[in-house]
C-alpha cells in the first residue's frame, strides 16, 4: 500500500516539473527577443558622431523655474532689469505658436506690436564697431538679442573672436559624452573592463582640465589621451544598454550646460551695462589731476560775471560731469560759429567735479567765447527732496524696442534711444533769473554748423524747440505714464539740442507742473517720474527741422557718411558713447578731432588714443 501510494504520487509531480521547465525556457527566449526588438526599433537614435537628442519634453515652466533658481543663487551680481527682460530662447517653437493662437483666439483681435521701454544710464560709456556684414540682413537671433539687451548684442557680434583652444573644447565635449554613458555601462556586469577604462579616462581628463584652461597649458601626451577616450566612447556606444538611461543622463547634462550658458549671457550683458555706467580710469585720473591743480594754483581766476547774465548774448547751457565731453561740445560750437564774441557757455556740474571743471575751462580758451562753471548743488531747493535726490541729475535715456509676437515682425523690429530732461533741467528759470532764452546742449553731441540762427527762431506760443520722434508716440508708452491725461497720438521729443523760452516757461509755470506730476506718480507708484517730462511739455513743443540733429551715433551702425556730414548736430545717444572704448569706431573720428592731442593733462592720463 505504501509502495503503491508512493508510486501514484510521483507521476503528477514529474508532469508539473516538465511544465515548469517549458515555461522557464519560454521566458528565456522571450527575454532575448524583447531587447532585440527594442534595439532594432531605436538603433537610429545613436550615431558615430554622438547622441542626437529628441525634441525636449521638459515644460517651459519647469525650465524657466530651473533657470531662475540657478540665477537667484548669484542674484547680487545681476541687475533686476536684465533678469526681468530675459527671454528663454530654448522654448519649444510649437508650444509658443500654440500659446499665441490661444491668446489671439481669446481676444478675438490681432495682437498689436509690443513696445519695450527700459531706462538706461546715459553716462560714461560708449561703444563702437562696424562691419560690412551689419549693413545687410541681421539674423533673427541677433535681432531678438538686441531687443533684450540693446546695443550689447551688436557690440558682442562686432567684437566676436575666432574660437581658440580647440583641443580644450574637444576634451570637454568628450568628457560630456563619457559621463553620459558611464552610469549605464557600469550597470552591466559583463562590461567591468569597459567600465574601468571609461572611469580612468574620465578621471584623467578631469585632472587635465582642472590644471589647464588653454591649449598651451595641456601636457604633450594629451593627443594620445584624447584618442584613448574617443576609442572608449566608441566601445560604449556599441554596447547594448538601456537607451532611456543614457538619454536621461544626456538631458540632465545638457540642461545644466544650457543653464550655465544662459547665466553667462546675462552676466556678460550686465557687465557691459556696468561698463556703460562706470567712469573710465583715464577720465577719473583727469578729474583728480585737475582738482589738485586747482587748489595748488588758483591765481588765474579770470571770470567775467557781467557777460554771464547779459540777456543780449547767446547763452548755451550744458549739464555734465564729464570734462572732455563738455569740452568737445563747446569747442565744436565755437569752431563753427560765425561770431564767438557773443557766445556764453554755462557748464552745470556737481560739487565733486566742480573744481576740476573750473580749473580746466579757466586754463583753456575757446576763441572769444566765455565759459562759466556752476555748482548746481546749492540751487536744489529743499522742498524737492521728497521727489528727487538732492544732487545733479543728467539727461535720462530710454531704450524703446518695437517688436511683434510672431517671428516675421521680430525680424523687422528696431530699437531707438530717447533722451529726455531730468529733474535738474527744471531749475533753469531759478538759476538764470536774468535770462529770457537759452539753448540747452547735451554733453554727448558734436556741433558741425553755426547755431546762431536758433536765436532768431520764432516759436510762437511754444515753450521749447526740440526734435520730435513721431515713430514713438505717447499712446505707445501709456503704461509708463500712469493714469494722467494725454494725447495718445502726440509725438515724443528728444533732448540734445533744445531752444528754451524761459520767459514763457515762467509764465506758464512749467517747473511747478512738472513737480506736481512727479509727486503724483511717485505717490501712486505709477509710471516713471522721469517720463513726466513728456507730459509736462505736451502741446508746448516747437518741432525743429530734422536736419538740425542726427541721432543714433551711440547705437546705430547703419548711418551713412552723407547724412552725418549733412547734419548740423551729431547726437551720440545710446550706450556707445564716443569717449570710451565701447564707442563705434567709425563715428569716433567726428568727436575726437575737437580734442587737443598735445594737452599735457590728456596725455598724462592717457585720454588721447
Coordinates of C-alpha atoms in Angstrom, one line a residue, residues 145-465:
X145 CA 19.0 89.5 -28.6
X146 CA 19.1 93.3 -29.4
X147 CA 15.5 93.6 -28.2
X148 CA 16.5 92.0 -24.9
X149 CA 19.9 93.5 -24.2
X150 CA 20.1 96.5 -26.6
X151 CA 23.4 97.6 -28.1
X152 CA 25.3 95.0 -26.1
X153 CA 24.4 92.3 -28.6
X154 CA 25.6 94.4 -31.6
X155 CA 28.8 95.2 -29.8
X156 CA 29.3 91.5 -28.9
X157 CA 28.7 90.4 -32.5
X158 CA 31.1 93.1 -33.8
X159 CA 33.8 92.0 -31.4
X160 CA 33.4 88.3 -31.7
X161 CA 36.7 86.5 -31.9
X162 CA 37.6 83.2 -33.6
X163 CA 37.4 80.1 -31.4
X164 CA 40.6 79.5 -29.6
X165 CA 41.8 76.5 -27.5
X166 CA 40.0 74.0 -29.7
X167 CA 41.7 71.0 -28.0
X168 CA 40.4 72.1 -24.6
X169 CA 36.9 72.4 -26.0
X170 CA 37.2 68.9 -27.7
X171 CA 38.3 67.4 -24.4
X172 CA 35.3 68.9 -22.6
X173 CA 33.0 67.5 -25.3
X174 CA 34.5 64.1 -24.8
X175 CA 34.1 64.3 -21.1
X176 CA 30.5 65.4 -21.6
X177 CA 29.7 62.2 -23.6
X178 CA 31.7 59.9 -21.4
X179 CA 29.8 61.0 -18.3
X180 CA 26.5 60.4 -20.0
X181 CA 27.4 56.8 -20.9
X182 CA 29.2 55.8 -17.7
X183 CA 26.2 55.2 -15.4
X184 CA 24.6 52.8 -17.9
X185 CA 27.8 50.9 -18.7
X186 CA 28.6 50.5 -15.1
X187 CA 25.3 48.6 -14.5
X188 CA 26.2 45.8 -17.0
X189 CA 28.2 43.1 -15.1
X190 CA 29.8 41.8 -18.3
X191 CA 31.4 45.2 -19.0
X192 CA 33.6 45.5 -16.0
X193 CA 36.7 46.1 -18.1
X194 CA 35.0 48.8 -20.2
X195 CA 33.6 50.4 -17.1
X196 CA 37.1 50.6 -15.6
X197 CA 38.6 52.1 -18.8
X198 CA 35.8 54.6 -19.0
X199 CA 36.3 55.7 -15.4
X200 CA 40.0 56.0 -15.8
X201 CA 39.7 58.1 -18.9
X202 CA 37.2 60.4 -17.2
X203 CA 39.4 60.9 -14.2
X204 CA 42.4 61.6 -16.4
X205 CA 40.6 64.3 -18.4
X206 CA 39.1 65.8 -15.3
X207 CA 42.6 66.1 -13.8
X208 CA 44.0 67.6 -17.1
X209 CA 41.2 70.2 -17.4
X210 CA 41.5 71.2 -13.7
X211 CA 45.1 72.2 -14.4
X212 CA 44.8 73.6 -18.0
X213 CA 42.4 76.2 -19.4
X214 CA 44.2 76.8 -22.7
X215 CA 45.8 74.6 -25.3
X216 CA 49.2 75.9 -24.4
X217 CA 48.8 74.5 -20.9
X218 CA 48.0 71.0 -22.0
X219 CA 50.6 68.2 -21.5
X220 CA 52.5 66.8 -24.5
X221 CA 50.7 63.4 -24.4
X222 CA 47.2 64.9 -24.5
X223 CA 46.6 63.8 -28.1
X224 CA 47.0 60.1 -27.0
X225 CA 44.7 60.6 -24.1
X226 CA 42.1 62.1 -26.4
X227 CA 42.4 59.2 -28.8
X228 CA 42.0 56.7 -25.9
X229 CA 38.9 58.5 -24.7
X230 CA 37.5 58.5 -28.3
X231 CA 38.0 54.8 -28.6
X232 CA 36.4 54.1 -25.2
X233 CA 33.4 56.2 -26.1
X234 CA 33.1 54.3 -29.4
X235 CA 33.1 51.0 -27.4
X236 CA 30.4 52.3 -25.1
X237 CA 28.2 53.2 -28.0
X238 CA 28.4 49.7 -29.3
X239 CA 27.3 48.1 -26.0
X240 CA 23.7 47.1 -25.7
X241 CA 22.3 49.1 -22.8
X242 CA 19.2 50.9 -21.6
X243 CA 18.8 53.8 -24.0
X244 CA 16.4 55.6 -21.7
X245 CA 19.1 55.9 -19.0
X246 CA 21.6 57.4 -21.5
X247 CA 19.0 59.8 -22.8
X248 CA 18.1 60.9 -19.3
X249 CA 21.7 61.5 -18.3
X250 CA 22.4 63.4 -21.5
X251 CA 19.4 65.6 -21.0
X252 CA 20.5 66.3 -17.4
X253 CA 24.0 67.4 -18.5
X254 CA 22.5 69.3 -21.4
X255 CA 20.2 71.2 -19.2
X256 CA 23.0 72.2 -16.8
X257 CA 25.2 73.3 -19.7
X258 CA 22.3 75.3 -21.2
X259 CA 21.6 77.0 -17.9
X260 CA 25.2 77.8 -17.4
X261 CA 25.4 79.3 -20.9
X262 CA 22.2 81.4 -20.3
X263 CA 23.7 82.6 -17.0
X264 CA 26.9 83.7 -18.6
X265 CA 25.0 85.5 -21.4
X266 CA 23.1 87.5 -18.8
X267 CA 26.2 88.1 -16.7
X268 CA 28.1 89.4 -19.7
X269 CA 25.2 91.7 -20.6
X270 CA 25.3 93.0 -17.1
X271 CA 29.0 93.6 -17.1
X272 CA 28.5 95.5 -20.4
X273 CA 25.9 97.7 -18.7
X274 CA 28.3 98.2 -15.8
X275 CA 30.9 99.4 -18.2
X276 CA 28.4 101.7 -19.7
X277 CA 27.7 103.3 -16.3
X278 CA 31.3 103.4 -14.9
X279 CA 33.7 106.3 -15.3
X280 CA 36.9 105.1 -17.1
X281 CA 40.2 105.2 -15.3
X282 CA 41.6 107.8 -17.6
X283 CA 38.7 110.2 -17.0
X284 CA 38.9 109.7 -13.3
X285 CA 42.6 110.4 -13.4
X286 CA 41.9 113.7 -15.4
X287 CA 39.3 114.8 -12.9
X288 CA 41.6 114.2 -9.9
X289 CA 44.6 115.9 -11.5
X290 CA 42.6 119.0 -12.4
X291 CA 41.2 119.2 -8.8
X292 CA 44.6 119.0 -7.3
X293 CA 46.0 121.6 -9.7
X294 CA 43.1 124.0 -8.9
X295 CA 43.9 124.1 -5.2
X296 CA 47.6 124.3 -5.9
X297 CA 47.2 127.4 -8.1
X298 CA 44.0 129.4 -8.4
X299 CA 45.7 132.8 -9.2
X300 CA 44.5 132.9 -12.8
X301 CA 40.8 133.1 -12.0
X302 CA 39.6 135.4 -14.7
X303 CA 35.8 135.2 -14.7
X304 CA 33.6 137.7 -16.4
X305 CA 30.4 137.9 -14.4
X306 CA 29.0 140.8 -16.5
X307 CA 28.7 138.6 -19.6
X308 CA 27.3 135.7 -17.6
X309 CA 24.0 137.5 -17.0
X310 CA 23.7 139.7 -20.1
X311 CA 20.4 138.7 -21.9
X312 CA 21.6 140.2 -25.2
X313 CA 24.2 137.4 -25.7
X314 CA 23.8 133.8 -26.8
X315 CA 23.7 131.6 -23.7
X316 CA 24.3 127.8 -24.0
X317 CA 23.7 125.5 -21.1
X318 CA 25.4 122.2 -20.6
X319 CA 24.7 119.7 -17.8
X320 CA 27.7 117.5 -17.4
X321 CA 30.2 115.7 -15.1
X322 CA 32.5 114.8 -17.9
X323 CA 35.3 117.3 -18.6
X324 CA 36.3 116.1 -22.1
X325 CA 32.7 115.6 -23.2
X326 CA 31.7 119.2 -22.4
X327 CA 35.0 120.4 -23.9
X328 CA 34.1 118.8 -27.2
X329 CA 30.6 120.4 -27.2
X330 CA 32.0 123.9 -26.5
X331 CA 34.9 123.6 -28.9
X332 CA 32.8 122.3 -31.8
X333 CA 30.2 125.0 -31.2
X334 CA 32.8 127.8 -31.2
X335 CA 34.8 126.4 -34.1
X336 CA 31.7 126.6 -36.4
X337 CA 30.3 129.9 -35.1
X338 CA 30.4 133.0 -37.3
X339 CA 30.9 135.2 -34.3
X340 CA 32.1 133.7 -31.0
X341 CA 32.2 137.0 -29.2
X342 CA 28.5 136.8 -28.3
X343 CA 28.7 133.2 -27.0
X344 CA 28.4 132.4 -23.3
X345 CA 28.6 128.8 -22.1
X346 CA 27.2 127.7 -18.7
X347 CA 28.5 124.3 -17.6
X348 CA 26.3 123.0 -14.7
X349 CA 28.1 120.3 -12.7
X350 CA 28.1 118.8 -9.2
X351 CA 30.3 119.6 -6.3
X352 CA 32.5 116.6 -6.9
X353 CA 33.6 117.7 -10.4
X354 CA 33.2 121.5 -9.9
X355 CA 36.9 122.3 -9.2
X356 CA 38.2 120.1 -12.0
X357 CA 35.8 121.8 -14.4
X358 CA 36.6 125.2 -13.2
X359 CA 40.4 124.7 -13.5
X360 CA 40.1 123.2 -17.0
X361 CA 37.9 125.9 -18.5
X362 CA 39.9 128.7 -16.9
X363 CA 43.1 127.3 -18.3
X364 CA 41.8 126.8 -21.8
X365 CA 40.5 129.4 -24.3
X366 CA 37.7 128.9 -26.9
X367 CA 38.2 131.8 -29.3
X368 CA 36.3 134.8 -27.9
X369 CA 33.6 132.8 -26.1
X370 CA 33.5 132.7 -22.3
X371 CA 32.7 129.7 -20.1
X372 CA 31.1 129.8 -16.7
X373 CA 31.2 126.7 -14.4
X374 CA 28.4 126.4 -11.8
X375 CA 27.9 124.0 -9.0
X376 CA 24.3 123.1 -9.2
X377 CA 24.0 121.6 -5.7
X378 CA 23.2 124.9 -3.9
X379 CA 20.4 125.6 -6.3
X380 CA 18.5 122.5 -5.5
X381 CA 15.6 123.5 -3.1
X382 CA 14.9 121.5 0.0
X383 CA 11.2 121.0 -0.8
X384 CA 12.2 119.0 -3.9
X385 CA 14.0 116.3 -1.7
X386 CA 10.9 114.1 -1.4
X387 CA 10.5 113.8 -5.1
X388 CA 14.2 113.5 -6.1
X389 CA 17.6 113.2 -4.5
X390 CA 19.3 116.5 -3.9
X391 CA 22.1 116.1 -6.5
X392 CA 22.7 116.8 -10.1
X393 CA 20.6 114.7 -12.5
X394 CA 21.8 114.3 -16.1
X395 CA 19.6 113.7 -19.1
X396 CA 17.9 110.3 -18.9
X397 CA 17.8 107.9 -21.8
X398 CA 15.3 105.2 -22.5
X399 CA 15.6 102.3 -24.9
X400 CA 12.4 101.8 -26.8
X401 CA 12.2 98.5 -28.8
X402 CA 9.5 97.7 -31.3
X403 CA 8.7 94.0 -32.0
X404 CA 5.7 91.9 -32.6
X405 CA 4.7 88.5 -31.3
X406 CA 5.4 86.4 -34.4
X407 CA 8.9 85.9 -35.9
X408 CA 8.2 87.8 -39.1
X409 CA 7.6 91.1 -37.2
X410 CA 10.6 90.4 -34.9
X411 CA 12.8 90.3 -38.0
X412 CA 11.8 93.9 -38.8
X413 CA 11.9 95.2 -35.3
X414 CA 14.1 98.2 -34.4
X415 CA 15.4 99.9 -31.3
X416 CA 15.6 103.7 -30.5
X417 CA 17.2 105.5 -27.6
X418 CA 15.2 108.5 -26.4
X419 CA 16.8 111.1 -24.1
X420 CA 14.6 113.5 -22.1
X421 CA 15.1 116.1 -19.4
X422 CA 15.9 115.2 -15.8
X423 CA 14.9 116.9 -12.6
X424 CA 17.8 119.3 -12.8
X425 CA 16.6 120.9 -16.0
X426 CA 13.6 122.3 -14.3
X427 CA 15.8 124.5 -12.1
X428 CA 16.8 126.6 -15.2
X429 CA 14.4 129.5 -14.5
X430 CA 15.7 129.8 -11.0
X431 CA 19.4 129.5 -11.9
X432 CA 19.3 132.0 -14.8
X433 CA 16.8 134.6 -13.4
X434 CA 18.1 137.4 -15.7
X435 CA 17.9 135.4 -18.9
X436 CA 14.9 135.0 -21.2
X437 CA 16.2 132.5 -23.7
X438 CA 18.8 129.7 -23.6
X439 CA 19.9 126.7 -25.7
X440 CA 20.5 123.5 -23.8
X441 CA 23.1 121.1 -25.2
X442 CA 23.7 117.6 -24.0
X443 CA 27.3 116.6 -23.5
X444 CA 27.1 113.7 -26.0
X445 CA 26.7 115.9 -29.1
X446 CA 29.1 117.4 -31.7
X447 CA 28.2 120.6 -33.4
X448 CA 29.1 120.8 -37.2
X449 CA 27.4 124.1 -38.2
X450 CA 26.7 127.6 -36.9
X451 CA 23.8 127.6 -34.3
X452 CA 23.2 131.4 -34.3
X453 CA 20.0 131.1 -36.4
X454 CA 18.4 129.4 -33.4
X455 CA 18.3 132.7 -31.6
X456 CA 16.1 134.3 -34.3
X457 CA 13.7 131.4 -34.2
X458 CA 10.0 132.4 -33.8
X459 CA 8.4 129.6 -31.7
X460 CA 5.1 131.5 -31.3
X461 CA 3.3 130.3 -28.1
X462 CA 5.5 127.3 -27.7
X463 CA 7.9 126.9 -24.8
X464 CA 10.7 124.7 -26.2
X465 CA 12.1 123.9 -29.6

